[in-house]
Amino acid sequence: MEGLDRSGKTTQTQKLCEHLQRTNTVKLIKFPDRTTPIGKMIDAYLRSQSELDDRAIHLLFSANRWECAGTIEAELRAGNTVICDRYAFSGVAFSASKSSLSYEWCKAPDISLPAPDAVVFLDISPEVAQQRGGYGEERYEKEEMQRTVRQIFRKIETDTAQANGHIIWATIDASGTLDEVQQRIQKAVEPLNGGITGEIQRLWM
Ligand code: DGP
């Protein structure tokens, strides 16, 4: 589950989880995971309590995903459903929105992470997002940056389609009511209802 800040992603992810739990064992993982030592450094950075070089913080975000990769794989091998509230696509979109970092450089540290079967991108205009409560509390919640992040998500969507891999990419209009958006999300992941077999795919290989 990916999206701009204040797109309703965390609420929608929770609802999707509850929906899928009726028929599956579901593991929900939130990135960044702010509870680990690496996650605590990320949390301090996002709340502007510390300053870090753009590359250093990007690598910490990636390391935060890698420290959970084993858990993700174990869950998948056990036949469970894994839902991630943000993943490597946020990593590229948010970091590459900084002029100091290139798109390809940002992808590199996340190459070969377990790949998702579907990416749900909750799309909202930065203007609408800004009107939602709590906007501006964290470092990246600025309209101009969110605009760039949105453009990069579109590029990732195009690249994902062109890669002709197995990943389903669903861009969902997140501006409706909570229930409307949830219905759209559930419909988008319906093709996965029968389960996935075979080897776990690797990201950007
Ligand atoms: P959230 O807890 O969902 O509000 O996300 C925290 C913020 O961190 C959000 O602004 C998106 C950003 N973010 C998530 N992953 C990455 C990443 O890998 N790199 C960078 N630079 N930012 C990220």
mmCIF file with all atom_site columns, C-alpha atoms and ligand atoms in Angstrom:
data_model
loop_
_atom_site.group_PDB
_atom_site.id
_atom_site.type_symbol
_atom_site.label_atom_id
_atom_site.label_alt_id
_atom_site.label_comp_id
_atom_site.label_asym_id
_atom_site.label_entity_id
_atom_site.label_seq_id
_atom_site.pdbx_PDB_ins_code
_atom_site.Cartn_x
_atom_site.Cartn_y
_atom_site.Cartn_z
_atom_site.occupancy
_atom_site.B_iso_or_equiv
_atom_site.pdbx_formal_charge
_atom_site.auth_seq_id
_atom_site.auth_comp_id
_atom_site.auth_asym_id
_atom_site.auth_atom_id
_atom_site.pdbx_PDB_model_num
ATOM   1   C CA  . MET A 1 1   ? 0.000   0.000   0.000   1.00 0.00 ? 1   MET A CA  1
ATOM   2   C CA  . GLU A 1 2   ? 1.562   3.225   -1.179  1.00 0.00 ? 2   GLU A CA  1
ATOM   3   C CA  . GLY A 1 3   ? 0.419   6.814   -1.302  1.00 0.00 ? 3   GLY A CA  1
ATOM   4   C CA  . LEU A 1 4   ? 1.124   10.432  -0.662  1.00 0.00 ? 4   LEU A CA  1
ATOM   5   C CA  . ASP A 1 5   ? 1.097   11.659  2.907   1.00 0.00 ? 5   ASP A CA  1
ATOM   6   C CA  . ARG A 1 6   ? -2.477  12.100  4.223   1.00 0.00 ? 6   ARG A CA  1
ATOM   7   C CA  . SER A 1 7   ? -3.937  9.943   1.443   1.00 0.00 ? 7   SER A CA  1
ATOM   8   C CA  . GLY A 1 8   ? -5.760  7.853   4.084   1.00 0.00 ? 8   GLY A CA  1
ATOM   9   C CA  . LYS A 1 9   ? -3.367  4.988   3.468   1.00 0.00 ? 9   LYS A CA  1
ATOM   10  C CA  . THR A 1 10  ? -2.991  3.743   7.038   1.00 0.00 ? 10  THR A CA  1
ATOM   11  C CA  . THR A 1 11  ? -6.766  3.667   7.686   1.00 0.00 ? 11  THR A CA  1
ATOM   12  C CA  . GLN A 1 12  ? -7.431  1.981   4.345   1.00 0.00 ? 12  GLN A CA  1
ATOM   13  C CA  . THR A 1 13  ? -4.661  -0.547  4.950   1.00 0.00 ? 13  THR A CA  1
ATOM   14  C CA  . GLN A 1 14  ? -6.168  -1.440  8.316   1.00 0.00 ? 14  GLN A CA  1
ATOM   15  C CA  . LYS A 1 15  ? -9.600  -1.904  6.725   1.00 0.00 ? 15  LYS A CA  1
ATOM   16  C CA  . LEU A 1 16  ? -8.196  -4.059  3.926   1.00 0.00 ? 16  LEU A CA  1
ATOM   17  C CA  . CYS A 1 17  ? -6.444  -6.151  6.523   1.00 0.00 ? 17  CYS A CA  1
ATOM   18  C CA  . GLU A 1 18  ? -9.705  -6.716  8.430   1.00 0.00 ? 18  GLU A CA  1
ATOM   19  C CA  . HIS A 1 19  ? -11.435 -7.640  5.170   1.00 0.00 ? 19  HIS A CA  1
ATOM   20  C CA  . LEU A 1 20  ? -8.790  -10.180 4.136   1.00 0.00 ? 20  LEU A CA  1
ATOM   21  C CA  . GLN A 1 21  ? -8.545  -11.631 7.639   1.00 0.00 ? 21  GLN A CA  1
ATOM   22  C CA  . ARG A 1 22  ? -11.967 -13.198 7.126   1.00 0.00 ? 22  ARG A CA  1
ATOM   23  C CA  . THR A 1 23  ? -10.407 -15.689 4.722   1.00 0.00 ? 23  THR A CA  1
ATOM   24  C CA  . ASN A 1 24  ? -6.610  -15.416 5.199   1.00 0.00 ? 24  ASN A CA  1
ATOM   25  C CA  . THR A 1 25  ? -3.965  -15.195 7.867   1.00 0.00 ? 25  THR A CA  1
ATOM   26  C CA  . VAL A 1 26  ? -2.702  -11.666 7.371   1.00 0.00 ? 26  VAL A CA  1
ATOM   27  C CA  . LYS A 1 27  ? 0.507   -10.052 8.600   1.00 0.00 ? 27  LYS A CA  1
ATOM   28  C CA  . LEU A 1 28  ? 0.485   -6.252  8.489   1.00 0.00 ? 28  LEU A CA  1
ATOM   29  C CA  . ILE A 1 29  ? 3.870   -4.528  8.422   1.00 0.00 ? 29  ILE A CA  1
ATOM   30  C CA  . LYS A 1 30  ? 4.290   -0.778  8.556   1.00 0.00 ? 30  LYS A CA  1
ATOM   31  C CA  . PHE A 1 31  ? 7.311   0.932   6.985   1.00 0.00 ? 31  PHE A CA  1
ATOM   32  C CA  . PRO A 1 32  ? 9.182   2.694   8.297   1.00 0.00 ? 32  PRO A CA  1
ATOM   33  C CA  . ASP A 1 33  ? 9.068   0.402   11.337  1.00 0.00 ? 33  ASP A CA  1
ATOM   34  C CA  . ARG A 1 34  ? 9.888   3.055   13.913  1.00 0.00 ? 34  ARG A CA  1
ATOM   35  C CA  . THR A 1 35  ? 10.368  0.548   16.766  1.00 0.00 ? 35  THR A CA  1
ATOM   36  C CA  . THR A 1 36  ? 13.788  -0.839  15.758  1.00 0.00 ? 36  THR A CA  1
ATOM   37  C CA  . PRO A 1 37  ? 17.081  1.011   16.463  1.00 0.00 ? 37  PRO A CA  1
ATOM   38  C CA  . ILE A 1 38  ? 17.249  1.994   12.759  1.00 0.00 ? 38  ILE A CA  1
ATOM   39  C CA  . GLY A 1 39  ? 13.567  2.949   12.824  1.00 0.00 ? 39  GLY A CA  1
ATOM   40  C CA  . LYS A 1 40  ? 14.163  5.235   15.805  1.00 0.00 ? 40  LYS A CA  1
ATOM   41  C CA  . MET A 1 41  ? 16.801  7.141   13.820  1.00 0.00 ? 41  MET A CA  1
ATOM   42  C CA  . ILE A 1 42  ? 14.323  7.486   10.936  1.00 0.00 ? 42  ILE A CA  1
ATOM   43  C CA  . ASP A 1 43  ? 11.591  8.662   13.310  1.00 0.00 ? 43  ASP A CA  1
ATOM   44  C CA  . ALA A 1 44  ? 13.835  11.366  14.781  1.00 0.00 ? 44  ALA A CA  1
ATOM   45  C CA  . TYR A 1 45  ? 14.734  12.516  11.256  1.00 0.00 ? 45  TYR A CA  1
ATOM   46  C CA  . LEU A 1 46  ? 11.090  12.640  10.093  1.00 0.00 ? 46  LEU A CA  1
ATOM   47  C CA  . ARG A 1 47  ? 10.121  14.673  13.144  1.00 0.00 ? 47  ARG A CA  1
ATOM   48  C CA  . SER A 1 48  ? 13.044  17.047  12.400  1.00 0.00 ? 48  SER A CA  1
ATOM   49  C CA  . GLN A 1 49  ? 14.740  16.167  15.661  1.00 0.00 ? 49  GLN A CA  1
ATOM   50  C CA  . SER A 1 50  ? 17.915  15.182  13.807  1.00 0.00 ? 50  SER A CA  1
ATOM   51  C CA  . GLU A 1 51  ? 19.624  16.047  10.537  1.00 0.00 ? 51  GLU A CA  1
ATOM   52  C CA  . LEU A 1 52  ? 21.132  13.421  8.226   1.00 0.00 ? 52  LEU A CA  1
ATOM   53  C CA  . ASP A 1 53  ? 22.750  13.413  4.795   1.00 0.00 ? 53  ASP A CA  1
ATOM   54  C CA  . ASP A 1 54  ? 20.156  12.595  2.060   1.00 0.00 ? 54  ASP A CA  1
ATOM   55  C CA  . ARG A 1 55  ? 22.016  9.413   1.116   1.00 0.00 ? 55  ARG A CA  1
ATOM   56  C CA  . ALA A 1 56  ? 22.453  8.292   4.711   1.00 0.00 ? 56  ALA A CA  1
ATOM   57  C CA  . ILE A 1 57  ? 18.722  8.574   5.486   1.00 0.00 ? 57  ILE A CA  1
ATOM   58  C CA  . HIS A 1 58  ? 17.800  6.796   2.249   1.00 0.00 ? 58  HIS A CA  1
ATOM   59  C CA  . LEU A 1 59  ? 20.054  3.889   3.165   1.00 0.00 ? 59  LEU A CA  1
ATOM   60  C CA  . LEU A 1 60  ? 18.536  3.762   6.653   1.00 0.00 ? 60  LEU A CA  1
ATOM   61  C CA  . PHE A 1 61  ? 15.023  3.530   5.162   1.00 0.00 ? 61  PHE A CA  1
ATOM   62  C CA  . SER A 1 62  ? 16.257  0.693   2.946   1.00 0.00 ? 62  SER A CA  1
ATOM   63  C CA  . ALA A 1 63  ? 18.018  -1.055  5.852   1.00 0.00 ? 63  ALA A CA  1
ATOM   64  C CA  . ASN A 1 64  ? 14.749  -0.777  7.798   1.00 0.00 ? 64  ASN A CA  1
ATOM   65  C CA  . ARG A 1 65  ? 13.062  -2.772  5.010   1.00 0.00 ? 65  ARG A CA  1
ATOM   66  C CA  . TRP A 1 66  ? 15.912  -5.285  4.801   1.00 0.00 ? 66  TRP A CA  1
ATOM   67  C CA  . GLU A 1 67  ? 15.800  -5.992  8.533   1.00 0.00 ? 67  GLU A CA  1
ATOM   68  C CA  . CYS A 1 68  ? 12.214  -7.156  7.983   1.00 0.00 ? 68  CYS A CA  1
ATOM   69  C CA  . ALA A 1 69  ? 12.773  -9.057  4.715   1.00 0.00 ? 69  ALA A CA  1
ATOM   70  C CA  . GLY A 1 70  ? 13.326  -12.377 6.508   1.00 0.00 ? 70  GLY A CA  1
ATOM   71  C CA  . THR A 1 71  ? 10.007  -12.005 8.358   1.00 0.00 ? 71  THR A CA  1
ATOM   72  C CA  . ILE A 1 72  ? 8.178   -11.212 5.107   1.00 0.00 ? 72  ILE A CA  1
ATOM   73  C CA  . GLU A 1 73  ? 9.623   -14.275 3.403   1.00 0.00 ? 73  GLU A CA  1
ATOM   74  C CA  . ALA A 1 74  ? 8.816   -16.528 6.351   1.00 0.00 ? 74  ALA A CA  1
ATOM   75  C CA  . GLU A 1 75  ? 5.203   -15.311 6.358   1.00 0.00 ? 75  GLU A CA  1
ATOM   76  C CA  . LEU A 1 76  ? 4.854   -15.894 2.616   1.00 0.00 ? 76  LEU A CA  1
ATOM   77  C CA  . ARG A 1 77  ? 6.396   -19.356 2.859   1.00 0.00 ? 77  ARG A CA  1
ATOM   78  C CA  . ALA A 1 78  ? 3.889   -20.178 5.617   1.00 0.00 ? 78  ALA A CA  1
ATOM   79  C CA  . GLY A 1 79  ? 1.146   -19.336 3.105   1.00 0.00 ? 79  GLY A CA  1
ATOM   80  C CA  . ASN A 1 80  ? 0.137   -16.108 4.812   1.00 0.00 ? 80  ASN A CA  1
ATOM   81  C CA  . THR A 1 81  ? -0.813  -12.795 3.230   1.00 0.00 ? 81  THR A CA  1
ATOM   82  C CA  . VAL A 1 82  ? 1.570   -9.906  3.854   1.00 0.00 ? 82  VAL A CA  1
ATOM   83  C CA  . ILE A 1 83  ? 0.380   -6.317  3.581   1.00 0.00 ? 83  ILE A CA  1
ATOM   84  C CA  . CYS A 1 84  ? 2.963   -3.559  3.803   1.00 0.00 ? 84  CYS A CA  1
ATOM   85  C CA  . ASP A 1 85  ? 1.911   -0.020  4.665   1.00 0.00 ? 85  ASP A CA  1
ATOM   86  C CA  . ARG A 1 86  ? 4.587   1.589   2.422   1.00 0.00 ? 86  ARG A CA  1
ATOM   87  C CA  . TYR A 1 87  ? 7.497   -0.259  0.853   1.00 0.00 ? 87  TYR A CA  1
ATOM   88  C CA  . ALA A 1 88  ? 10.393  0.321   -1.540  1.00 0.00 ? 88  ALA A CA  1
ATOM   89  C CA  . PHE A 1 89  ? 8.251   2.353   -3.974  1.00 0.00 ? 89  PHE A CA  1
ATOM   90  C CA  . SER A 1 90  ? 7.891   5.050   -1.313  1.00 0.00 ? 90  SER A CA  1
ATOM   91  C CA  . GLY A 1 91  ? 11.634  4.773   -0.882  1.00 0.00 ? 91  GLY A CA  1
ATOM   92  C CA  . VAL A 1 92  ? 12.256  5.764   -4.492  1.00 0.00 ? 92  VAL A CA  1
ATOM   93  C CA  . ALA A 1 93  ? 9.443   8.320   -4.744  1.00 0.00 ? 93  ALA A CA  1
ATOM   94  C CA  . PHE A 1 94  ? 10.310  10.276  -1.607  1.00 0.00 ? 94  PHE A CA  1
ATOM   95  C CA  . SER A 1 95  ? 14.101  10.092  -1.839  1.00 0.00 ? 95  SER A CA  1
ATOM   96  C CA  . ALA A 1 96  ? 14.337  10.780  -5.594  1.00 0.00 ? 96  ALA A CA  1
ATOM   97  C CA  . SER A 1 97  ? 12.186  13.879  -5.088  1.00 0.00 ? 97  SER A CA  1
ATOM   98  C CA  . LYS A 1 98  ? 15.331  15.389  -3.558  1.00 0.00 ? 98  LYS A CA  1
ATOM   99  C CA  . SER A 1 99  ? 17.452  16.982  -6.290  1.00 0.00 ? 99  SER A CA  1
ATOM   100 C CA  . SER A 1 100 ? 20.619  15.432  -4.820  1.00 0.00 ? 100 SER A CA  1
ATOM   101 C CA  . LEU A 1 101 ? 19.526  11.836  -5.496  1.00 0.00 ? 101 LEU A CA  1
ATOM   102 C CA  . SER A 1 102 ? 18.893  10.125  -8.832  1.00 0.00 ? 102 SER A CA  1
ATOM   103 C CA  . TYR A 1 103 ? 16.032  7.727   -9.490  1.00 0.00 ? 103 TYR A CA  1
ATOM   104 C CA  . GLU A 1 104 ? 18.358  4.814   -10.293 1.00 0.00 ? 104 GLU A CA  1
ATOM   105 C CA  . TRP A 1 105 ? 20.563  5.423   -7.255  1.00 0.00 ? 105 TRP A CA  1
ATOM   106 C CA  . CYS A 1 106 ? 17.492  5.348   -5.033  1.00 0.00 ? 106 CYS A CA  1
ATOM   107 C CA  . LYS A 1 107 ? 16.356  1.990   -6.422  1.00 0.00 ? 107 LYS A CA  1
ATOM   108 C CA  . ALA A 1 108 ? 19.704  0.252   -5.953  1.00 0.00 ? 108 ALA A CA  1
ATOM   109 C CA  . PRO A 1 109 ? 19.694  -0.608  -2.207  1.00 0.00 ? 109 PRO A CA  1
ATOM   110 C CA  . ASP A 1 110 ? 16.230  -2.191  -2.445  1.00 0.00 ? 110 ASP A CA  1
ATOM   111 C CA  . ILE A 1 111 ? 17.075  -4.453  -5.408  1.00 0.00 ? 111 ILE A CA  1
ATOM   112 C CA  . SER A 1 112 ? 16.198  -8.085  -4.595  1.00 0.00 ? 112 SER A CA  1
ATOM   113 C CA  . LEU A 1 113 ? 13.882  -7.398  -1.660  1.00 0.00 ? 113 LEU A CA  1
ATOM   114 C CA  . PRO A 1 114 ? 10.860  -9.734  -1.772  1.00 0.00 ? 114 PRO A CA  1
ATOM   115 C CA  . ALA A 1 115 ? 8.638   -8.256  -4.513  1.00 0.00 ? 115 ALA A CA  1
ATOM   116 C CA  . PRO A 1 116 ? 4.935   -7.613  -3.941  1.00 0.00 ? 116 PRO A CA  1
ATOM   117 C CA  . ASP A 1 117 ? 2.258   -9.266  -6.084  1.00 0.00 ? 117 ASP A CA  1
ATOM   118 C CA  . ALA A 1 118 ? 0.287   -6.028  -6.137  1.00 0.00 ? 118 ALA A CA  1
ATOM   119 C CA  . VAL A 1 119 ? 0.921   -2.374  -5.404  1.00 0.00 ? 119 VAL A CA  1
ATOM   120 C CA  . VAL A 1 120 ? -2.059  -0.230  -4.480  1.00 0.00 ? 120 VAL A CA  1
ATOM   121 C CA  . PHE A 1 121 ? -1.211  3.437   -4.906  1.00 0.00 ? 121 PHE A CA  1
ATOM   122 C CA  . LEU A 1 122 ? -3.655  5.800   -3.204  1.00 0.00 ? 122 LEU A CA  1
ATOM   123 C CA  . ASP A 1 123 ? -3.670  8.863   -5.385  1.00 0.00 ? 123 ASP A CA  1
ATOM   124 C CA  . ILE A 1 124 ? -4.742  12.237  -4.083  1.00 0.00 ? 124 ILE A CA  1
ATOM   125 C CA  . SER A 1 125 ? -3.885  15.748  -5.193  1.00 0.00 ? 125 SER A CA  1
ATOM   126 C CA  . PRO A 1 126 ? -1.472  17.506  -2.830  1.00 0.00 ? 126 PRO A CA  1
ATOM   127 C CA  . GLU A 1 127 ? -4.033  20.336  -2.547  1.00 0.00 ? 127 GLU A CA  1
ATOM   128 C CA  . VAL A 1 128 ? -6.709  17.968  -1.173  1.00 0.00 ? 128 VAL A CA  1
ATOM   129 C CA  . ALA A 1 129 ? -4.159  16.192  1.054   1.00 0.00 ? 129 ALA A CA  1
ATOM   130 C CA  . GLN A 1 130 ? -3.127  19.489  2.545   1.00 0.00 ? 130 GLN A CA  1
ATOM   131 C CA  . GLN A 1 131 ? -6.683  20.183  3.710   1.00 0.00 ? 131 GLN A CA  1
ATOM   132 C CA  . ARG A 1 132 ? -6.730  16.970  5.764   1.00 0.00 ? 132 ARG A CA  1
ATOM   133 C CA  . GLY A 1 133 ? -5.930  17.038  9.485   1.00 0.00 ? 133 GLY A CA  1
ATOM   134 C CA  . GLY A 1 134 ? -2.362  16.859  10.757  1.00 0.00 ? 134 GLY A CA  1
ATOM   135 C CA  . TYR A 1 135 ? -0.754  17.880  7.455   1.00 0.00 ? 135 TYR A CA  1
ATOM   136 C CA  . GLY A 1 136 ? 2.631   19.517  7.845   1.00 0.00 ? 136 GLY A CA  1
ATOM   137 C CA  . GLU A 1 137 ? 3.611   17.788  11.075  1.00 0.00 ? 137 GLU A CA  1
ATOM   138 C CA  . GLU A 1 138 ? 6.418   15.770  9.482   1.00 0.00 ? 138 GLU A CA  1
ATOM   139 C CA  . ARG A 1 139 ? 9.386   16.672  7.328   1.00 0.00 ? 139 ARG A CA  1
ATOM   140 C CA  . TYR A 1 140 ? 8.055   15.665  3.888   1.00 0.00 ? 140 TYR A CA  1
ATOM   141 C CA  . GLU A 1 141 ? 4.526   17.064  4.286   1.00 0.00 ? 141 GLU A CA  1
ATOM   142 C CA  . LYS A 1 142 ? 4.995   20.081  2.035   1.00 0.00 ? 142 LYS A CA  1
ATOM   143 C CA  . GLU A 1 143 ? 2.840   20.651  -1.038  1.00 0.00 ? 143 GLU A CA  1
ATOM   144 C CA  . GLU A 1 144 ? 5.705   21.134  -3.483  1.00 0.00 ? 144 GLU A CA  1
ATOM   145 C CA  . MET A 1 145 ? 7.544   18.008  -2.384  1.00 0.00 ? 145 MET A CA  1
ATOM   146 C CA  . GLN A 1 146 ? 4.338   15.923  -2.490  1.00 0.00 ? 146 GLN A CA  1
ATOM   147 C CA  . ARG A 1 147 ? 3.765   17.127  -6.054  1.00 0.00 ? 147 ARG A CA  1
ATOM   148 C CA  . THR A 1 148 ? 7.186   15.812  -7.078  1.00 0.00 ? 148 THR A CA  1
ATOM   149 C CA  . VAL A 1 149 ? 6.648   12.576  -5.136  1.00 0.00 ? 149 VAL A CA  1
ATOM   150 C CA  . ARG A 1 150 ? 3.369   12.057  -7.030  1.00 0.00 ? 150 ARG A CA  1
ATOM   151 C CA  . GLN A 1 151 ? 5.141   12.523  -10.384 1.00 0.00 ? 151 GLN A CA  1
ATOM   152 C CA  . ILE A 1 152 ? 7.782   9.963   -9.443  1.00 0.00 ? 152 ILE A CA  1
ATOM   153 C CA  . PHE A 1 153 ? 5.113   7.459   -8.367  1.00 0.00 ? 153 PHE A CA  1
ATOM   154 C CA  . ARG A 1 154 ? 3.651   7.881   -11.889 1.00 0.00 ? 154 ARG A CA  1
ATOM   155 C CA  . LYS A 1 155 ? 7.048   7.131   -13.394 1.00 0.00 ? 155 LYS A CA  1
ATOM   156 C CA  . ILE A 1 156 ? 7.392   4.033   -11.200 1.00 0.00 ? 156 ILE A CA  1
ATOM   157 C CA  . GLU A 1 157 ? 3.929   2.924   -12.375 1.00 0.00 ? 157 GLU A CA  1
ATOM   158 C CA  . THR A 1 158 ? 4.976   3.304   -16.026 1.00 0.00 ? 158 THR A CA  1
ATOM   159 C CA  . ASP A 1 159 ? 8.268   1.502   -15.436 1.00 0.00 ? 159 ASP A CA  1
ATOM   160 C CA  . THR A 1 160 ? 6.503   -1.313  -13.589 1.00 0.00 ? 160 THR A CA  1
ATOM   161 C CA  . ALA A 1 161 ? 4.086   -1.792  -16.514 1.00 0.00 ? 161 ALA A CA  1
ATOM   162 C CA  . GLN A 1 162 ? 6.938   -1.725  -19.046 1.00 0.00 ? 162 GLN A CA  1
ATOM   163 C CA  . ALA A 1 163 ? 8.971   -4.241  -17.051 1.00 0.00 ? 163 ALA A CA  1
ATOM   164 C CA  . ASN A 1 164 ? 6.193   -6.683  -17.956 1.00 0.00 ? 164 ASN A CA  1
ATOM   165 C CA  . GLY A 1 165 ? 6.707   -8.514  -14.683 1.00 0.00 ? 165 GLY A CA  1
ATOM   166 C CA  . HIS A 1 166 ? 4.147   -10.061 -12.393 1.00 0.00 ? 166 HIS A CA  1
ATOM   167 C CA  . ILE A 1 167 ? 3.357   -6.972  -10.292 1.00 0.00 ? 167 ILE A CA  1
ATOM   168 C CA  . ILE A 1 168 ? -0.218  -5.652  -10.502 1.00 0.00 ? 168 ILE A CA  1
ATOM   169 C CA  . TRP A 1 169 ? -0.162  -1.862  -10.119 1.00 0.00 ? 169 TRP A CA  1
ATOM   170 C CA  . ALA A 1 170 ? -3.477  -0.261  -9.141  1.00 0.00 ? 170 ALA A CA  1
ATOM   171 C CA  . THR A 1 171 ? -3.754  3.501   -8.889  1.00 0.00 ? 171 THR A CA  1
ATOM   172 C CA  . ILE A 1 172 ? -6.813  4.268   -6.759  1.00 0.00 ? 172 ILE A CA  1
ATOM   173 C CA  . ASP A 1 173 ? -8.556  7.621   -6.531  1.00 0.00 ? 173 ASP A CA  1
ATOM   174 C CA  . ALA A 1 174 ? -8.339  8.289   -2.781  1.00 0.00 ? 174 ALA A CA  1
ATOM   175 C CA  . SER A 1 175 ? -10.576 11.350  -2.768  1.00 0.00 ? 175 SER A CA  1
ATOM   176 C CA  . GLY A 1 176 ? -13.927 9.556   -2.178  1.00 0.00 ? 176 GLY A CA  1
ATOM   177 C CA  . THR A 1 177 ? -15.504 8.469   1.106   1.00 0.00 ? 177 THR A CA  1
ATOM   178 C CA  . LEU A 1 178 ? -13.730 5.921   3.279   1.00 0.00 ? 178 LEU A CA  1
ATOM   179 C CA  . ASP A 1 179 ? -16.080 3.137   2.107   1.00 0.00 ? 179 ASP A CA  1
ATOM   180 C CA  . GLU A 1 180 ? -15.887 4.096   -1.573  1.00 0.00 ? 180 GLU A CA  1
ATOM   181 C CA  . VAL A 1 181 ? -12.086 4.027   -1.526  1.00 0.00 ? 181 VAL A CA  1
ATOM   182 C CA  . GLN A 1 182 ? -12.075 0.719   0.378   1.00 0.00 ? 182 GLN A CA  1
ATOM   183 C CA  . GLN A 1 183 ? -14.381 -0.852  -2.223  1.00 0.00 ? 183 GLN A CA  1
ATOM   184 C CA  . ARG A 1 184 ? -12.012 0.244   -5.000  1.00 0.00 ? 184 ARG A CA  1
ATOM   185 C CA  . ILE A 1 185 ? -9.043  -1.259  -3.153  1.00 0.00 ? 185 ILE A CA  1
ATOM   186 C CA  . GLN A 1 186 ? -10.770 -4.573  -2.502  1.00 0.00 ? 186 GLN A CA  1
ATOM   187 C CA  . LYS A 1 187 ? -11.708 -4.809  -6.187  1.00 0.00 ? 187 LYS A CA  1
ATOM   188 C CA  . ALA A 1 188 ? -8.114  -4.089  -7.228  1.00 0.00 ? 188 ALA A CA  1
ATOM   189 C CA  . VAL A 1 189 ? -6.690  -6.955  -5.163  1.00 0.00 ? 189 VAL A CA  1
ATOM   190 C CA  . GLU A 1 190 ? -9.447  -9.416  -6.084  1.00 0.00 ? 190 GLU A CA  1
ATOM   191 C CA  . PRO A 1 191 ? -7.290  -11.133 -8.756  1.00 0.00 ? 191 PRO A CA  1
ATOM   192 C CA  . LEU A 1 192 ? -5.033  -12.355 -5.918  1.00 0.00 ? 192 LEU A CA  1
ATOM   193 C CA  . ASN A 1 193 ? -7.880  -14.012 -3.998  1.00 0.00 ? 193 ASN A CA  1
ATOM   194 C CA  . GLY A 1 194 ? -7.008  -17.475 -5.261  1.00 0.00 ? 194 GLY A CA  1
ATOM   195 C CA  . GLY A 1 195 ? -3.529  -17.236 -3.756  1.00 0.00 ? 195 GLY A CA  1
ATOM   196 C CA  . ILE A 1 196 ? -0.091  -17.142 -5.359  1.00 0.00 ? 196 ILE A CA  1
ATOM   197 C CA  . THR A 1 197 ? 2.131   -20.147 -5.975  1.00 0.00 ? 197 THR A CA  1
ATOM   198 C CA  . GLY A 1 198 ? 5.752   -20.448 -7.088  1.00 0.00 ? 198 GLY A CA  1
ATOM   199 C CA  . GLU A 1 199 ? 8.977   -18.777 -6.046  1.00 0.00 ? 199 GLU A CA  1
ATOM   200 C CA  . ILE A 1 200 ? 8.949   -15.465 -4.238  1.00 0.00 ? 200 ILE A CA  1
ATOM   201 C CA  . GLN A 1 201 ? 9.821   -12.817 -6.830  1.00 0.00 ? 201 GLN A CA  1
ATOM   202 C CA  . ARG A 1 202 ? 12.619  -10.288 -6.271  1.00 0.00 ? 202 ARG A CA  1
ATOM   203 C CA  . LEU A 1 203 ? 12.254  -6.566  -6.673  1.00 0.00 ? 203 LEU A CA  1
ATOM   204 C CA  . TRP A 1 204 ? 13.851  -4.892  -9.707  1.00 0.00 ? 204 TRP A CA  1
ATOM   205 C CA  . MET A 1 205 ? 15.915  -7.913  -10.743 1.00 0.00 ? 205 MET A CA  1
HETATM 206 P P1  . DGP B 2 .   ? 4.243   7.316   7.233   1.00 0.00 ? 1   DGP B P1  1
HETATM 207 O O1  . DGP B 2 .   ? 4.666   6.685   8.542   1.00 0.00 ? 1   DGP B O1  1
HETATM 208 O O2  . DGP B 2 .   ? 3.449   6.383   6.342   1.00 0.00 ? 1   DGP B O2  1
HETATM 209 O O3  . DGP B 2 .   ? 3.612   8.655   7.422   1.00 0.00 ? 1   DGP B O3  1
HETATM 210 O O4  . DGP B 2 .   ? 5.617   7.554   6.385   1.00 0.00 ? 1   DGP B O4  1
HETATM 211 C C1  . DGP B 2 .   ? 6.649   8.277   6.917   1.00 0.00 ? 1   DGP B C1  1
HETATM 212 C C2  . DGP B 2 .   ? 7.247   9.246   5.907   1.00 0.00 ? 1   DGP B C2  1
HETATM 213 O O5  . DGP B 2 .   ? 8.455   8.687   5.405   1.00 0.00 ? 1   DGP B O5  1
HETATM 214 C C3  . DGP B 2 .   ? 6.409   9.610   4.709   1.00 0.00 ? 1   DGP B C3  1
HETATM 215 O O6  . DGP B 2 .   ? 6.561   11.025  4.494   1.00 0.00 ? 1   DGP B O6  1
HETATM 216 C C4  . DGP B 2 .   ? 7.036   8.854   3.562   1.00 0.00 ? 1   DGP B C4  1
HETATM 217 C C5  . DGP B 2 .   ? 8.460   8.747   3.964   1.00 0.00 ? 1   DGP B C5  1
HETATM 218 N N1  . DGP B 2 .   ? 9.158   7.545   3.483   1.00 0.00 ? 1   DGP B N1  1
HETATM 219 C C6  . DGP B 2 .   ? 8.756   6.273   3.598   1.00 0.00 ? 1   DGP B C6  1
HETATM 220 N N2  . DGP B 2 .   ? 9.691   5.440   3.109   1.00 0.00 ? 1   DGP B N2  1
HETATM 221 C C7  . DGP B 2 .   ? 10.715  6.229   2.683   1.00 0.00 ? 1   DGP B C7  1
HETATM 222 C C8  . DGP B 2 .   ? 11.974  5.959   2.092   1.00 0.00 ? 1   DGP B C8  1
HETATM 223 O O7  . DGP B 2 .   ? 12.369  4.825   1.859   1.00 0.00 ? 1   DGP B O7  1
HETATM 224 N N3  . DGP B 2 .   ? 12.753  7.029   1.795   1.00 0.00 ? 1   DGP B N3  1
HETATM 225 C C9  . DGP B 2 .   ? 12.359  8.309   2.068   1.00 0.00 ? 1   DGP B C9  1
HETATM 226 N N4  . DGP B 2 .   ? 13.176  9.306   1.777   1.00 0.00 ? 1   DGP B N4  1
HETATM 227 N N5  . DGP B 2 .   ? 11.168  8.588   2.631   1.00 0.00 ? 1   DGP B N5  1
HETATM 228 C C10 . DGP B 2 .   ? 10.367  7.564   2.922   1.00 0.00 ? 1   DGP B C10 1
#
